[in-house]
Short mmCIF file of C-alpha atoms in Angstrom, two decimals:
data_model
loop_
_atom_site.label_atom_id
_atom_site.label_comp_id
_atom_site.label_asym_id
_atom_site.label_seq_id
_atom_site.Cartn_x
_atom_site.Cartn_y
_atom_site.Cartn_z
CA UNK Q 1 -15.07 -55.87 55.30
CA UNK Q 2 -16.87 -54.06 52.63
CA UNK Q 3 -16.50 -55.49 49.15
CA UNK Q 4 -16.06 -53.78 45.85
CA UNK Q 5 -15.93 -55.94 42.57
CA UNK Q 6 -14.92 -54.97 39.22
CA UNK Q 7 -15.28 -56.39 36.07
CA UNK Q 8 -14.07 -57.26 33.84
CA UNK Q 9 -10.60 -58.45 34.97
CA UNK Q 10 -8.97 -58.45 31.95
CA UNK Q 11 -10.28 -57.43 28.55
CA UNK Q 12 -7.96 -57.73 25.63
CA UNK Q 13 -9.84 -55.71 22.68
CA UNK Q 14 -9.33 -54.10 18.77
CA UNK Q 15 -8.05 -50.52 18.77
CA UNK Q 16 -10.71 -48.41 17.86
CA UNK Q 17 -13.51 -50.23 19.85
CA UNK Q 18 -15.33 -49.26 23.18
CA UNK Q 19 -15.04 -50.96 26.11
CA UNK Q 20 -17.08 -51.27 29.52
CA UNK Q 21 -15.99 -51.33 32.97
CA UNK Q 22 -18.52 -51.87 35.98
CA UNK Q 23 -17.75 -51.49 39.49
CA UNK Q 24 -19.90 -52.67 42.08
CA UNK Q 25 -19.85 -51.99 45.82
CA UNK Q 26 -21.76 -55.37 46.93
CA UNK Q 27 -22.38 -55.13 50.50
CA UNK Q 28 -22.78 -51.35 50.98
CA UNK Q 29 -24.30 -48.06 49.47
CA UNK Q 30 -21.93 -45.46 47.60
CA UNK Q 31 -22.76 -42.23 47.03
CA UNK Q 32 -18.73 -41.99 45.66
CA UNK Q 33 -16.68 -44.19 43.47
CA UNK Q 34 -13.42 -43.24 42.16
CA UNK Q 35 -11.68 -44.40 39.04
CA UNK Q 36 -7.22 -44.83 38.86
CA UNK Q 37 -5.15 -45.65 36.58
CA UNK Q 38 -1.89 -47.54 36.91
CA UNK Q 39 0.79 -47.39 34.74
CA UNK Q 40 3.74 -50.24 35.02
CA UNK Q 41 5.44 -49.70 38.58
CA UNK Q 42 3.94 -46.65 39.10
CA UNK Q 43 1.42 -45.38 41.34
CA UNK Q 44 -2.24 -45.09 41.11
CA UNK Q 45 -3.70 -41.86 39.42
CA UNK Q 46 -7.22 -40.12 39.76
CA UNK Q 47 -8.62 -39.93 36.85
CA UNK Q 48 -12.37 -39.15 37.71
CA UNK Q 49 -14.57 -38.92 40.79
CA UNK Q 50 -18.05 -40.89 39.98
CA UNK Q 51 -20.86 -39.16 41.92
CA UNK Q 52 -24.18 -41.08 42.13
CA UNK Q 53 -26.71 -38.87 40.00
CA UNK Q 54 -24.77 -36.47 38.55
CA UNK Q 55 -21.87 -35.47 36.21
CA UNK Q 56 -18.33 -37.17 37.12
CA UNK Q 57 -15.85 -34.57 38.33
CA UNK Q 58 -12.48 -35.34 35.84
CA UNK Q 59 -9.10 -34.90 36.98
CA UNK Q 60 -7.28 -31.98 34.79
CA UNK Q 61 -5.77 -33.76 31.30
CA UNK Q 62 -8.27 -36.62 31.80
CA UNK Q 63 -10.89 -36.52 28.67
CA UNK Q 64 -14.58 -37.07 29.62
CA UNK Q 65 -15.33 -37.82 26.39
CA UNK Q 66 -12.96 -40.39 25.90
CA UNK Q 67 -13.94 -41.83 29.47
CA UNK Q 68 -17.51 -41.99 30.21
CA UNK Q 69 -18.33 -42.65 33.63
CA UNK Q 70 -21.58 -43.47 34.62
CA UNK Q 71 -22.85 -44.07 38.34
CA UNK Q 72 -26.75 -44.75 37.83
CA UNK Q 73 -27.18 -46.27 41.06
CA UNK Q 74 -25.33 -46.07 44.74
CA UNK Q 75 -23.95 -49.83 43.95
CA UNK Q 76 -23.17 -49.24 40.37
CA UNK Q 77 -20.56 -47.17 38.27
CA UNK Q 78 -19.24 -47.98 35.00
CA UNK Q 79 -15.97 -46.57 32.64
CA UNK Q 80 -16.59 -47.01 29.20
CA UNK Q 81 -12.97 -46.48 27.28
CA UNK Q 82 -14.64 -45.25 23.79
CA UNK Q 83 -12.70 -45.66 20.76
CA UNK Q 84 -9.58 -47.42 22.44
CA UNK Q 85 -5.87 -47.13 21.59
CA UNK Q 86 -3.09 -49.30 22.45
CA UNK Q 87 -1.87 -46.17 24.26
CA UNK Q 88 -5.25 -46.34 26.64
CA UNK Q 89 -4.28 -49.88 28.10
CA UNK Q 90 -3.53 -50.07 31.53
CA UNK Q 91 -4.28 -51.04 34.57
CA UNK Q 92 -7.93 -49.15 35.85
CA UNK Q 93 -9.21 -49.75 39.36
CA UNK Q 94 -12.73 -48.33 41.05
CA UNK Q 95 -13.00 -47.76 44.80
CA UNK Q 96 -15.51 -46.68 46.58
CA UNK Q 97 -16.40 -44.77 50.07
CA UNK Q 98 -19.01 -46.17 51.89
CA UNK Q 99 -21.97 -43.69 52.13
CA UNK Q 100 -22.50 -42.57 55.85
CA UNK Q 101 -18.90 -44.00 57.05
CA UNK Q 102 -16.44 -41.25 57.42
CA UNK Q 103 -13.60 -43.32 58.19
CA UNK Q 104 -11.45 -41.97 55.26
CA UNK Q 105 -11.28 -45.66 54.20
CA UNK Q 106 -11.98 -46.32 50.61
CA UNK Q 107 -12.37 -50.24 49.34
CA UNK Q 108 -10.93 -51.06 46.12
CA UNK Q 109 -12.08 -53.32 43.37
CA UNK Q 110 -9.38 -55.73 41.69
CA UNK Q 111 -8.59 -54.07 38.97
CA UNK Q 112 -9.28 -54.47 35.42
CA UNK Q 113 -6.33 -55.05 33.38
CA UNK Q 114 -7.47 -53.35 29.49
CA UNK Q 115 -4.61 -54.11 26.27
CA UNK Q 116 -5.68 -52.49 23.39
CA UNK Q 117 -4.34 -54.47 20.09
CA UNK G 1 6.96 -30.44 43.55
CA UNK G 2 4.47 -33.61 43.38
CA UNK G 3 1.58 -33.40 46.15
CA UNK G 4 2.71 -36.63 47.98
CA UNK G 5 5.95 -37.87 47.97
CA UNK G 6 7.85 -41.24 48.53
CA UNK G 7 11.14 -42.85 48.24
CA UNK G 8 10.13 -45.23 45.65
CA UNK G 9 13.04 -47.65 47.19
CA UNK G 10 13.56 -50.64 46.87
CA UNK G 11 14.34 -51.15 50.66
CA UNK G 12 15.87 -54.60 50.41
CA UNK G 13 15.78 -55.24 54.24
CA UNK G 14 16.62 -58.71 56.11
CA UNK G 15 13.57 -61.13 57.73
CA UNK G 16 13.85 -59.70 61.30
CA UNK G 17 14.69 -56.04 60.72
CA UNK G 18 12.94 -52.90 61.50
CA UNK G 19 12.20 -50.20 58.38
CA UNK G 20 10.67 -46.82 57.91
CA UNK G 21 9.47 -45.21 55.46
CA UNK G 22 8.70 -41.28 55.18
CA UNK G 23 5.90 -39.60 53.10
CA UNK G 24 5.57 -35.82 52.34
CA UNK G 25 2.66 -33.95 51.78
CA UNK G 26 2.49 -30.52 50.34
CA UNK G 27 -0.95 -29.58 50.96
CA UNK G 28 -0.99 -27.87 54.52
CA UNK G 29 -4.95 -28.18 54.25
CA UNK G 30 -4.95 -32.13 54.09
CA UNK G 31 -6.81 -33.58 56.62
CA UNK G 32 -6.81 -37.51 56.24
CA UNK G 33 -4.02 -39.53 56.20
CA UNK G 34 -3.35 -43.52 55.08
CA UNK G 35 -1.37 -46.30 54.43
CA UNK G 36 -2.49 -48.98 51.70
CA UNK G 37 -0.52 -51.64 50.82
CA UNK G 38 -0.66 -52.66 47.39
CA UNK G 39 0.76 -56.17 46.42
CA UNK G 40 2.14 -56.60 42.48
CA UNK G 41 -0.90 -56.67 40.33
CA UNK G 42 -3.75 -56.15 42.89
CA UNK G 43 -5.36 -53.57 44.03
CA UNK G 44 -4.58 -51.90 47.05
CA UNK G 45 -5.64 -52.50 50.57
CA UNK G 46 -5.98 -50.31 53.68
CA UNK G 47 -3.40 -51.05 56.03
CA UNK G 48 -3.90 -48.44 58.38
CA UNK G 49 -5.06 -44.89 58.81
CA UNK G 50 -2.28 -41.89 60.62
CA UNK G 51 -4.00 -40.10 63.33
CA UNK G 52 -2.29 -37.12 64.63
CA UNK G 53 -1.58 -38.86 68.27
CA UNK G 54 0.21 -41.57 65.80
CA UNK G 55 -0.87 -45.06 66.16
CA UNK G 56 0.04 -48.46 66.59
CA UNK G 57 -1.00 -51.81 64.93
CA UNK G 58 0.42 -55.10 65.97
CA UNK G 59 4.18 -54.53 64.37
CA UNK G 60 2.98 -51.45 62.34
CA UNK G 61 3.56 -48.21 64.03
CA UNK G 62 2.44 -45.13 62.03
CA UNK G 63 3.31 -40.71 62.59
CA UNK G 64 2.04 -37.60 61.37
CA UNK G 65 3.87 -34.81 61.72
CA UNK G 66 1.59 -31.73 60.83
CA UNK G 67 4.31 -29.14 61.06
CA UNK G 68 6.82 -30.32 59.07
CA UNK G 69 4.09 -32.36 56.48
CA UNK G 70 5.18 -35.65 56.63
CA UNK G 71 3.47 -39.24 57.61
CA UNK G 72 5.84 -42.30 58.60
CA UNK G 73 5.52 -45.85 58.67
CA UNK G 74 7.66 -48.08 61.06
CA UNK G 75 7.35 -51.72 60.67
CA UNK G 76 9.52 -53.65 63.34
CA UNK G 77 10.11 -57.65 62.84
CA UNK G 78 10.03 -57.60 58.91
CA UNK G 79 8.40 -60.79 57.38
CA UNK G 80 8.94 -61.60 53.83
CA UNK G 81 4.82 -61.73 53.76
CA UNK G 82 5.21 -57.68 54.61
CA UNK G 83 7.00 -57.63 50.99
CA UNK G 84 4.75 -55.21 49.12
CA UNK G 85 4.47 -51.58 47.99
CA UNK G 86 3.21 -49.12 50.34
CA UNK G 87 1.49 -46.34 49.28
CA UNK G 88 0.71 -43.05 51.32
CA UNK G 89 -2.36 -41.93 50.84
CA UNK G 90 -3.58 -38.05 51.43
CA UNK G 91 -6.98 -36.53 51.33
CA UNK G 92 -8.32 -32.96 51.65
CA UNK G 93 -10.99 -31.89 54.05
CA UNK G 94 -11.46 -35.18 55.80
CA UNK G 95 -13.75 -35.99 52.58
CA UNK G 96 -13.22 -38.44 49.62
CA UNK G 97 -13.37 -35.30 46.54
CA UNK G 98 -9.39 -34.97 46.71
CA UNK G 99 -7.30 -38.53 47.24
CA UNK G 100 -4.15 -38.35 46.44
CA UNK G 101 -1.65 -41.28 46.03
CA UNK G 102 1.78 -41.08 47.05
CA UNK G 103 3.89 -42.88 44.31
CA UNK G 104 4.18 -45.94 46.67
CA UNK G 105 7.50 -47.24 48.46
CA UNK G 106 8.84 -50.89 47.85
CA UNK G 107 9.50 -53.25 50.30
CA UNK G 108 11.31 -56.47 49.71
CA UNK G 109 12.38 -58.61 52.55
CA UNK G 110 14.79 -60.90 52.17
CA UNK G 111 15.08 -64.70 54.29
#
């Protein structure tokens, strides 16, 4: 099947720094990634849609400029948490659809696990 | 009322038994409709799509009902590797711009 990786998988960092999340789809174009959030035993939550080439569509109460999203290719798109609080770590997790397959299926990376200190 | 609901459980269920579990949509325009099982601390996985015929996978057996807004999932023969979250998944217009995540339902089964 189609994979998606993420990366980091964990990232333990300084409140107040920025830090950079990539998600690659490795075998397969797409024109769509997607970025959750997961809080403790709860359920995934859209926070932004990542179109290749353009602006990322953000979820209502999710702030753009405190999560850039960048998808500058159809294999590539990055989160960057800027100026990160303890209350910003979580669990974040990219999938992507793959570009021409409308299955409904979306792959998931494994997750990037961010604690803000 | 939350867009996609789910018992959040636990079901606690023996090796051997058969469980359900119920998801509710409130969207009547949602088109696409999935189960992903998500084990603790990974990231979810497809385990099957609903169709609206209802379909069958192995010991996996899954419903939509488009009048009444709700997609089921029947697994018969429980095996403690089927211990997992399931999450219903819900998306609008067939496309991939609105995906909505149930809040997951968790399965434990028990030797």
């Amino acid at each position: 099947g189609a994979v998606v990786s993420q990366h980091p998988s964990r990232v333990i960092c300084k409140s107040g720094t920025s830090v950079k999340i990539e998600c690659r789809s490795l075998d397969f174009q797409a024109t769509t990634m997607f970025w959750y959030r997961q809080f403790p035993k709860k359920s995934l939550m859209l926070m932004a849609t990542s179109n290749e080439g353009s602006k990322a569509t953000y979820e209502q109460g999710v702030e753009k400029d405190k999560f850039l999203i960048n998808h500058a290719s159809l294999t590539l798109s990055t989160l960057t948490v800027t100026s990160a609080h303890p209350e910003d770590s979580s669990f974040y997790i990219c999938s992507a659809a793959e570009a021409g397959r409308n299955t409904g299926e979306l792959f998931f990376g494994e997750g990037s696990r961010l604690t803000v200190l | 009322r939350k867009e996609v609901e789910q018992d959040p459980g636990p079901f606690n269920v023996p090796e051997g038994a058969t469980v359900a579990f119920n998801c509710t949509y409130s969207n009547s325009a949602s088109q696409s409709f999935f189960w992903y099982r998500q084990d603790c601390r990974k990231e979810p996985k497809l385990l099957m799509s609903v169709y609206s015929s209802g379909n069958e996978d192995g010991r996996f057996t899954a419903q939509l009902n488009r009048a009444s807004q709700y997609i089921s999932l029947l697994i018969r023969d429980s095996k403690l590797s089927d211990s997992a979250t399931y999450l219903c998944v819900v998306t609008l217009s067939g496309g991939y711009q609105k995906v909505t995540f149930g809040t997951g339902t968790k399965l434990q089964v028990i030797p």
